[in-house]
Amino acid sequence: MAARYSALEPDGGVGGSPEWTPAELYLNTPSASSSGTKFDTGMQERRLEAHRIPHRRGLISLPLTLHVAVLALYVALCTIWILGVEQNIQVPLTSASRIQTWINLISHVVMLAFSTAIVALMQPIATRSPFGNLPQSLTALSDKISSWSGLGSSLLNLYHNLRFPATLGNAVTTTLYFSTLSGLGISSSFLVNVPAVNETVTRHMSTRIGAPLVSEFIPPGSNVSGPLRDFTDLTFDWYRSGVGVGMLNSDNTSVYPGLTANRIYDTLLPPMTTSSNSSAMVQYTDFNVHCGSIPQMSISAGTIDQRATPTDDLHTGVLSINYTLGSTQMTLYDGLWVSVTDHAASRLWRPADVLLRVPNSDVVPGLGRNLILYNIYNETGLASGSQPILDAEHSEGSPWSLQMVNSEFWWPTDPFNTTLKIQVIGCSLSTSTGQAPIDAATNRLLDPLDTLQGASAHSTWADWKPDLTNSNMLEDTWASMFIPKLGSIALWDSQPVPPTNLWSCFMFNQDSQKSDLPQSWNQTQLQDMYDNCHIPTVIEDYLTTRIFGPVTAHDNTTGDASRDSSVANATLSALESALADATAMTMWSAARASTLAVSTLSAELTRYVQDQNGLFVLPPSVTVAPVNGTATVIERVLVGRIAFNVPSLIVGTALAAILTALGVYILAIGDARRIDGAPINDAGLLSLMTVDNSVVAARLSSHDVPTVQSRRRAGDFLVRIVGGRLVVVEDSDKDLDGS
């Protein structure tokens, strides 16, 4: 023979093969040392069987519990994932990677501990249990024992069984079992992710209220008590608040926190850091203006300087506008220089280039939502950039041609025409409120507003219907907001003898000789001049620039102004939007800069009381102060959020279920259910038993066994253990029969 099973050779260095008697080879107990009969032995085995069942249950219950524990662990993790509990666990973004590594390491160590404990308990059971299911081939016994050395051994054993099936089912089961354990170890290493997510953090922060509060309008010490139902008994002094309107003509890149176009809104106090990705929902107030032509209006113009003649270059005159506001007859006056030439509309109030005027007017108590203004332009061309204001239907309405009448001359005169036309415009204000999101770091609106925000959707020269509502809303304070000397500041001071080229309410005719100027005026004359004219104001300059474009140059001879027509928008909608923006700026200044004063007596009533009593009267008044509030800030921060790796979790759960099923099969259905019948306690003694058994050694040595396959084929014979020794089944049966 070329090769033999060297481990079983008599001279292989292991020692000689001992000689055994047939009784020693084939009996369950050694005859040399036994006393008693087969009947006594059977009775003893039956008595021992009663103790083996509890022992087997105790032996199997612990590994079975570990299998179920692995499955229960994954079921618990799946439950947590379904409920989304893990998403409530957040960690700092800077620690996310480290925490993810530690969590996966811990899960891997836990699964490694389970695997180690399971294998440590299952291996002796699996390697011992085949001996309780004899007879089996020696190859089958060897395969079942060797396959439990690990995944590599089970795979090798599966390979051998595919080539020479001896215990193919067991090989597949064992390989699948160890593969499942390995898969659980791998999947547990990728069980958790800690991705960076935008987390929403909600907090309450202080704000600066954007709109003036009506509750702050009650002057201390007055007979006005709150809550206010209307503003009939109050007078609003917008003079200082109106200064801010001039800033609207400056650089458009200027940002005013809490003000955008026609909207004023609350702002955070203080704002969030610039690195913060946060927003807040705040209260806002929008101002909306609707304009149209004034119905049943009469207009006239007359000269007031008796020394002027129709041949003069300029004529001083008073423009009178009569209309009805509710049941009140209203008369508005405005003074102007009228040119008889076809140019120089800008010379009306030299050196200002205003074309839109807000005449002085009495304020009707309780009717504070309406305003009258007019546009004057040269009908022969765009002199000084003047032009008619068109509506949405490209109509200029029904403008009035300016005719001057002088009734103070001793000779009769006829009205003389000018080249000017006037559009008298009535406007009403309304408000709307709501909530809007702002950037909590910059206090700017997140949603941009329309270009003509605050204007009507379709503005036409239809008859204007004044809003006669009397309430306690902010729009009820609007009537006095842009009136000269009370609501809007003048571009320069009015002086009795003004410097050259400055319009003055005290001296209309700048072309008269200085020596003829009166040196004094009585009170009636001063009051008449004060009521009938006003210096161009900030609101008029703003509206003119917004509608007709900024002045770019002046003609040195005529003084005619040139404007940038590329930014002009002479439409009724643009006028409404400009008025809404100016209103928002004035309200913004009043709410945040303490510029609005509210008193309980009108200026006329104050003068009357002073005249009657000869005493200086200071009416009860209050300056509206800024007010704070609160808002909810929603901050989105990048944080690490615990999240399951769903594929790994699902695979791990499936593997845990397979492992548990295999464990139940091996422990309850396979050879392990006969483990109490195994005559040995340690399968590792098999090699020693084989070496110490001459019959088995002789059987193996009769074949050439140079390879694993040849050895496997040589060992394909049935064996059993008799008296603690392996014996061949065929020989054992023959010997028993012969005896």
mmCIF file of C-alpha atoms in Angstrom, residues 385-610:
data_model
loop_
_atom_site.group_PDB
_atom_site.id
_atom_site.type_symbol
_atom_site.label_atom_id
_atom_site.label_comp_id
_atom_site.label_asym_id
_atom_site.label_seq_id
_atom_site.Cartn_x
_atom_site.Cartn_y
_atom_site.Cartn_z
ATOM 1 C CA GLY A 385 -40.196 116.710 -16.623
ATOM 2 C CA SER A 386 -43.825 117.480 -15.872
ATOM 3 C CA GLN A 387 -46.411 115.219 -17.446
ATOM 4 C CA PRO A 388 -49.912 113.948 -16.736
ATOM 5 C CA ILE A 389 -50.392 110.967 -14.486
ATOM 6 C CA LEU A 390 -52.048 108.127 -16.404
ATOM 7 C CA ASP A 391 -54.253 105.402 -14.993
ATOM 8 C CA ALA A 392 -54.362 101.702 -15.860
ATOM 9 C CA GLU A 393 -56.343 102.551 -19.013
ATOM 10 C CA HIS A 394 -53.745 105.152 -20.099
ATOM 11 C CA SER A 395 -56.177 107.968 -19.424
ATOM 12 C CA GLU A 396 -55.247 111.287 -17.837
ATOM 13 C CA GLY A 397 -58.741 111.808 -16.485
ATOM 14 C CA SER A 398 -60.245 115.314 -16.605
ATOM 15 C CA PRO A 399 -57.438 117.770 -15.842
ATOM 16 C CA TRP A 400 -58.237 121.454 -15.293
ATOM 17 C CA SER A 401 -56.537 124.122 -17.418
ATOM 18 C CA LEU A 402 -55.075 126.758 -15.148
ATOM 19 C CA GLN A 403 -56.503 130.248 -15.823
ATOM 20 C CA MET A 404 -55.483 133.261 -13.788
ATOM 21 C CA VAL A 405 -58.014 135.926 -12.767
ATOM 22 C CA ASN A 406 -57.053 139.273 -11.247
ATOM 23 C CA SER A 407 -60.016 141.004 -9.655
ATOM 24 C CA GLU A 408 -58.003 143.567 -7.715
ATOM 25 C CA PHE A 409 -57.099 145.866 -10.587
ATOM 26 C CA TRP A 410 -59.175 149.002 -11.019
ATOM 27 C CA TRP A 411 -59.548 148.296 -14.705
ATOM 28 C CA PRO A 412 -61.473 145.215 -15.831
ATOM 29 C CA THR A 413 -59.348 142.253 -16.861
ATOM 30 C CA ASP A 414 -60.184 138.946 -18.478
ATOM 31 C CA PRO A 415 -58.770 135.615 -17.319
ATOM 32 C CA PHE A 416 -55.574 134.769 -19.111
ATOM 33 C CA ASN A 417 -54.631 131.234 -19.984
ATOM 34 C CA THR A 418 -51.432 129.545 -18.911
ATOM 35 C CA THR A 419 -49.752 126.497 -20.352
ATOM 36 C CA LEU A 420 -50.411 124.536 -17.176
ATOM 37 C CA LYS A 421 -52.927 121.837 -16.303
ATOM 38 C CA ILE A 422 -53.845 120.462 -12.916
ATOM 39 C CA GLN A 423 -54.964 116.979 -11.894
ATOM 40 C CA VAL A 424 -56.615 117.058 -8.457
ATOM 41 C CA ILE A 425 -56.357 113.661 -6.790
ATOM 42 C CA GLY A 426 -58.238 112.238 -3.820
ATOM 43 C CA CYS A 427 -56.728 109.296 -1.933
ATOM 44 C CA SER A 428 -57.830 107.056 0.922
ATOM 45 C CA LEU A 429 -55.780 104.802 3.178
ATOM 46 C CA SER A 430 -56.543 101.317 4.467
ATOM 47 C CA THR A 431 -54.490 98.781 6.377
ATOM 48 C CA SER A 432 -54.191 95.029 6.511
ATOM 49 C CA THR A 433 -52.437 92.947 9.129
ATOM 50 C CA GLY A 434 -51.091 89.434 9.395
ATOM 51 C CA GLN A 435 -48.021 87.367 10.110
ATOM 52 C CA ALA A 436 -44.940 87.020 7.946
ATOM 53 C CA PRO A 437 -41.622 85.162 8.306
ATOM 54 C CA ILE A 438 -38.409 87.142 8.733
ATOM 55 C CA ASP A 439 -34.746 86.209 8.807
ATOM 56 C CA ALA A 440 -33.956 86.176 12.516
ATOM 57 C CA ALA A 441 -30.347 87.240 11.878
ATOM 58 C CA THR A 442 -31.019 90.218 9.578
ATOM 59 C CA ASN A 443 -34.619 91.103 10.547
ATOM 60 C CA ARG A 444 -35.533 91.175 6.866
ATOM 61 C CA LEU A 445 -38.610 89.676 5.256
ATOM 62 C CA LEU A 446 -38.080 86.266 3.703
ATOM 63 C CA ASP A 447 -40.840 86.747 1.120
ATOM 64 C CA PRO A 448 -40.240 89.691 -1.253
ATOM 65 C CA LEU A 449 -43.024 92.190 -1.852
ATOM 66 C CA ASP A 450 -44.399 93.294 -5.213
ATOM 67 C CA THR A 451 -42.921 96.307 -6.971
ATOM 68 C CA LEU A 452 -46.128 98.346 -6.665
ATOM 69 C CA GLN A 453 -47.084 96.978 -3.277
ATOM 70 C CA GLY A 454 -49.791 99.052 -1.629
ATOM 71 C CA ALA A 455 -51.459 100.146 -4.872
ATOM 72 C CA SER A 456 -54.834 99.088 -6.212
ATOM 73 C CA ALA A 457 -54.906 96.185 -8.622
ATOM 74 C CA HIS A 458 -56.502 98.321 -11.363
ATOM 75 C CA SER A 459 -56.218 102.031 -10.656
ATOM 76 C CA THR A 460 -58.352 104.317 -12.824
ATOM 77 C CA TRP A 461 -59.528 107.917 -12.784
ATOM 78 C CA ALA A 462 -62.968 106.843 -11.628
ATOM 79 C CA ASP A 463 -64.732 109.030 -9.105
ATOM 80 C CA TRP A 464 -62.955 108.849 -5.786
ATOM 81 C CA LYS A 465 -65.126 107.813 -2.862
ATOM 82 C CA PRO A 466 -63.660 109.107 0.382
ATOM 83 C CA ASP A 467 -63.547 106.675 3.278
ATOM 84 C CA LEU A 468 -65.813 108.170 5.955
ATOM 85 C CA THR A 469 -65.204 105.431 8.528
ATOM 86 C CA ASN A 470 -64.568 106.694 12.042
ATOM 87 C CA SER A 471 -62.690 104.137 14.137
ATOM 88 C CA ASN A 472 -59.515 103.628 16.145
ATOM 89 C CA MET A 473 -57.367 102.128 13.373
ATOM 90 C CA LEU A 474 -54.016 103.513 12.277
ATOM 91 C CA GLU A 475 -55.493 104.722 8.991
ATOM 92 C CA ASP A 476 -57.692 107.116 10.976
ATOM 93 C CA THR A 477 -54.567 109.173 11.743
ATOM 94 C CA TRP A 478 -53.557 109.674 8.108
ATOM 95 C CA ALA A 479 -55.257 112.981 7.252
ATOM 96 C CA SER A 480 -52.695 115.109 9.089
ATOM 97 C CA MET A 481 -49.630 113.007 8.220
ATOM 98 C CA PHE A 482 -48.537 114.922 5.088
ATOM 99 C CA ILE A 483 -50.199 118.303 5.638
ATOM 100 C CA PRO A 484 -47.650 121.162 5.541
ATOM 101 C CA LYS A 485 -46.439 122.603 8.837
ATOM 102 C CA LEU A 486 -48.181 119.838 10.789
ATOM 103 C CA GLY A 487 -47.152 116.596 9.141
ATOM 104 C CA SER A 488 -44.386 117.169 6.606
ATOM 105 C CA ILE A 489 -41.277 119.284 7.115
ATOM 106 C CA ALA A 490 -40.427 122.051 4.623
ATOM 107 C CA LEU A 491 -37.340 121.888 2.416
ATOM 108 C CA TRP A 492 -36.263 125.322 3.693
ATOM 109 C CA ASP A 493 -37.471 128.017 6.083
ATOM 110 C CA SER A 494 -40.005 130.653 5.100
ATOM 111 C CA GLN A 495 -38.621 134.145 5.678
ATOM 112 C CA PRO A 496 -40.327 137.570 5.374
ATOM 113 C CA VAL A 497 -37.625 138.743 2.964
ATOM 114 C CA PRO A 498 -36.228 135.511 1.560
ATOM 115 C CA PRO A 499 -32.855 135.194 -0.100
ATOM 116 C CA THR A 500 -32.758 135.249 -3.878
ATOM 117 C CA ASN A 501 -34.583 132.427 -5.640
ATOM 118 C CA LEU A 502 -36.240 131.066 -2.516
ATOM 119 C CA TRP A 503 -39.989 130.753 -2.376
ATOM 120 C CA SER A 504 -41.473 132.361 0.724
ATOM 121 C CA CYS A 505 -44.948 132.416 2.153
ATOM 122 C CA PHE A 506 -44.361 136.046 3.185
ATOM 123 C CA MET A 507 -43.360 137.438 -0.185
ATOM 124 C CA PHE A 508 -44.911 135.920 -3.267
ATOM 125 C CA ASN A 509 -43.660 138.278 -5.945
ATOM 126 C CA GLN A 510 -39.901 137.858 -6.063
ATOM 127 C CA ASP A 511 -39.602 140.084 -9.143
ATOM 128 C CA SER A 512 -40.885 143.276 -7.474
ATOM 129 C CA GLN A 513 -38.441 145.883 -6.350
ATOM 130 C CA LYS A 514 -37.092 145.315 -2.875
ATOM 131 C CA SER A 515 -37.734 148.980 -1.970
ATOM 132 C CA ASP A 516 -41.448 148.468 -2.509
ATOM 133 C CA LEU A 517 -41.656 145.541 -0.117
ATOM 134 C CA PRO A 518 -43.686 146.214 3.004
ATOM 135 C CA GLN A 519 -41.565 146.079 6.090
ATOM 136 C CA SER A 520 -44.295 144.793 8.379
ATOM 137 C CA TRP A 521 -47.533 142.835 8.277
ATOM 138 C CA ASN A 522 -50.406 142.709 10.649
ATOM 139 C CA GLN A 523 -51.531 139.469 12.222
ATOM 140 C CA THR A 524 -54.357 138.936 9.762
ATOM 141 C CA GLN A 525 -52.008 139.306 6.794
ATOM 142 C CA LEU A 526 -49.465 136.924 8.303
ATOM 143 C CA GLN A 527 -52.132 134.341 9.077
ATOM 144 C CA ASP A 528 -53.577 134.655 5.570
ATOM 145 C CA MET A 529 -50.169 134.112 3.984
ATOM 146 C CA TYR A 530 -49.506 131.216 6.326
ATOM 147 C CA ASP A 531 -52.789 129.510 5.460
ATOM 148 C CA ASN A 532 -52.661 130.125 1.728
ATOM 149 C CA CYS A 533 -49.203 128.816 0.918
ATOM 150 C CA HIS A 534 -46.450 126.558 2.103
ATOM 151 C CA ILE A 535 -42.816 125.935 1.353
ATOM 152 C CA PRO A 536 -42.252 122.750 -0.720
ATOM 153 C CA THR A 537 -42.145 119.815 1.656
ATOM 154 C CA VAL A 538 -40.257 116.572 1.965
ATOM 155 C CA ILE A 539 -43.271 114.490 0.969
ATOM 156 C CA GLU A 540 -43.784 116.591 -2.174
ATOM 157 C CA ASP A 541 -40.156 116.230 -3.187
ATOM 158 C CA TYR A 542 -40.312 112.474 -2.582
ATOM 159 C CA LEU A 543 -43.522 111.984 -4.576
ATOM 160 C CA THR A 544 -42.254 114.099 -7.481
ATOM 161 C CA THR A 545 -38.977 112.190 -7.653
ATOM 162 C CA ARG A 546 -40.683 108.815 -7.350
ATOM 163 C CA ILE A 547 -43.246 109.522 -10.081
ATOM 164 C CA PHE A 548 -41.347 111.679 -12.589
ATOM 165 C CA GLY A 549 -37.750 110.681 -11.888
ATOM 166 C CA PRO A 550 -34.868 112.543 -10.213
ATOM 167 C CA VAL A 551 -33.563 115.841 -11.582
ATOM 168 C CA THR A 552 -30.302 115.394 -13.462
ATOM 169 C CA ALA A 553 -29.610 118.994 -14.652
ATOM 170 C CA HIS A 554 -30.992 122.560 -14.865
ATOM 171 C CA ASP A 555 -30.983 124.950 -17.802
ATOM 172 C CA ASN A 556 -28.852 127.970 -16.889
ATOM 173 C CA THR A 557 -31.158 130.419 -18.731
ATOM 174 C CA THR A 558 -34.687 129.232 -18.049
ATOM 175 C CA GLY A 559 -34.082 127.142 -14.958
ATOM 176 C CA ASP A 560 -35.867 124.269 -16.640
ATOM 177 C CA ALA A 561 -35.117 120.906 -15.035
ATOM 178 C CA SER A 562 -34.136 117.722 -16.844
ATOM 179 C CA ARG A 563 -35.131 114.403 -15.299
ATOM 180 C CA ASP A 564 -34.043 110.801 -15.617
ATOM 181 C CA SER A 565 -36.988 109.421 -17.567
ATOM 182 C CA SER A 566 -35.671 105.845 -17.354
ATOM 183 C CA VAL A 567 -36.816 105.571 -13.746
ATOM 184 C CA ALA A 568 -39.993 107.644 -14.175
ATOM 185 C CA ASN A 569 -43.357 105.952 -13.722
ATOM 186 C CA ALA A 570 -46.081 108.569 -14.080
ATOM 187 C CA THR A 571 -48.994 106.267 -13.332
ATOM 188 C CA LEU A 572 -51.761 106.341 -10.773
ATOM 189 C CA SER A 573 -50.624 102.972 -9.404
ATOM 190 C CA ALA A 574 -47.107 104.296 -8.879
ATOM 191 C CA LEU A 575 -48.527 107.294 -6.991
ATOM 192 C CA GLU A 576 -50.583 105.005 -4.749
ATOM 193 C CA SER A 577 -47.549 102.838 -4.079
ATOM 194 C CA ALA A 578 -45.367 105.869 -3.311
ATOM 195 C CA LEU A 579 -47.921 107.221 -0.836
ATOM 196 C CA ALA A 580 -48.175 103.792 0.812
ATOM 197 C CA ASP A 581 -44.385 103.577 1.153
ATOM 198 C CA ALA A 582 -44.169 107.089 2.604
ATOM 199 C CA THR A 583 -46.924 106.245 5.080
ATOM 200 C CA ALA A 584 -45.071 103.103 6.153
ATOM 201 C CA MET A 585 -41.842 105.074 6.669
ATOM 202 C CA THR A 586 -43.634 107.688 8.784
ATOM 203 C CA MET A 587 -45.354 105.037 10.894
ATOM 204 C CA TRP A 588 -42.062 103.162 11.249
ATOM 205 C CA SER A 589 -40.351 106.299 12.567
ATOM 206 C CA ALA A 590 -43.218 106.991 14.957
ATOM 207 C CA ALA A 591 -43.137 103.465 16.390
ATOM 208 C CA ARG A 592 -39.366 103.166 16.790
ATOM 209 C CA ALA A 593 -37.901 106.660 17.212
ATOM 210 C CA SER A 594 -40.407 108.361 19.538
ATOM 211 C CA THR A 595 -41.229 111.024 16.943
ATOM 212 C CA LEU A 596 -45.035 111.045 17.110
ATOM 213 C CA ALA A 597 -46.724 113.444 19.534
ATOM 214 C CA VAL A 598 -50.421 113.099 20.364
ATOM 215 C CA SER A 599 -52.372 115.854 22.121
ATOM 216 C CA THR A 600 -55.979 116.412 23.091
ATOM 217 C CA LEU A 601 -56.451 119.974 21.748
ATOM 218 C CA SER A 602 -56.148 121.131 18.178
ATOM 219 C CA ALA A 603 -53.893 124.058 17.305
ATOM 220 C CA GLU A 604 -56.903 126.245 16.504
ATOM 221 C CA LEU A 605 -58.560 125.470 19.827
ATOM 222 C CA THR A 606 -55.315 126.121 21.668
ATOM 223 C CA ARG A 607 -54.987 129.549 20.056
ATOM 224 C CA TYR A 608 -58.606 130.320 20.871
ATOM 225 C CA VAL A 609 -58.128 129.458 24.549
ATOM 226 C CA GLN A 610 -54.968 131.546 24.669
#
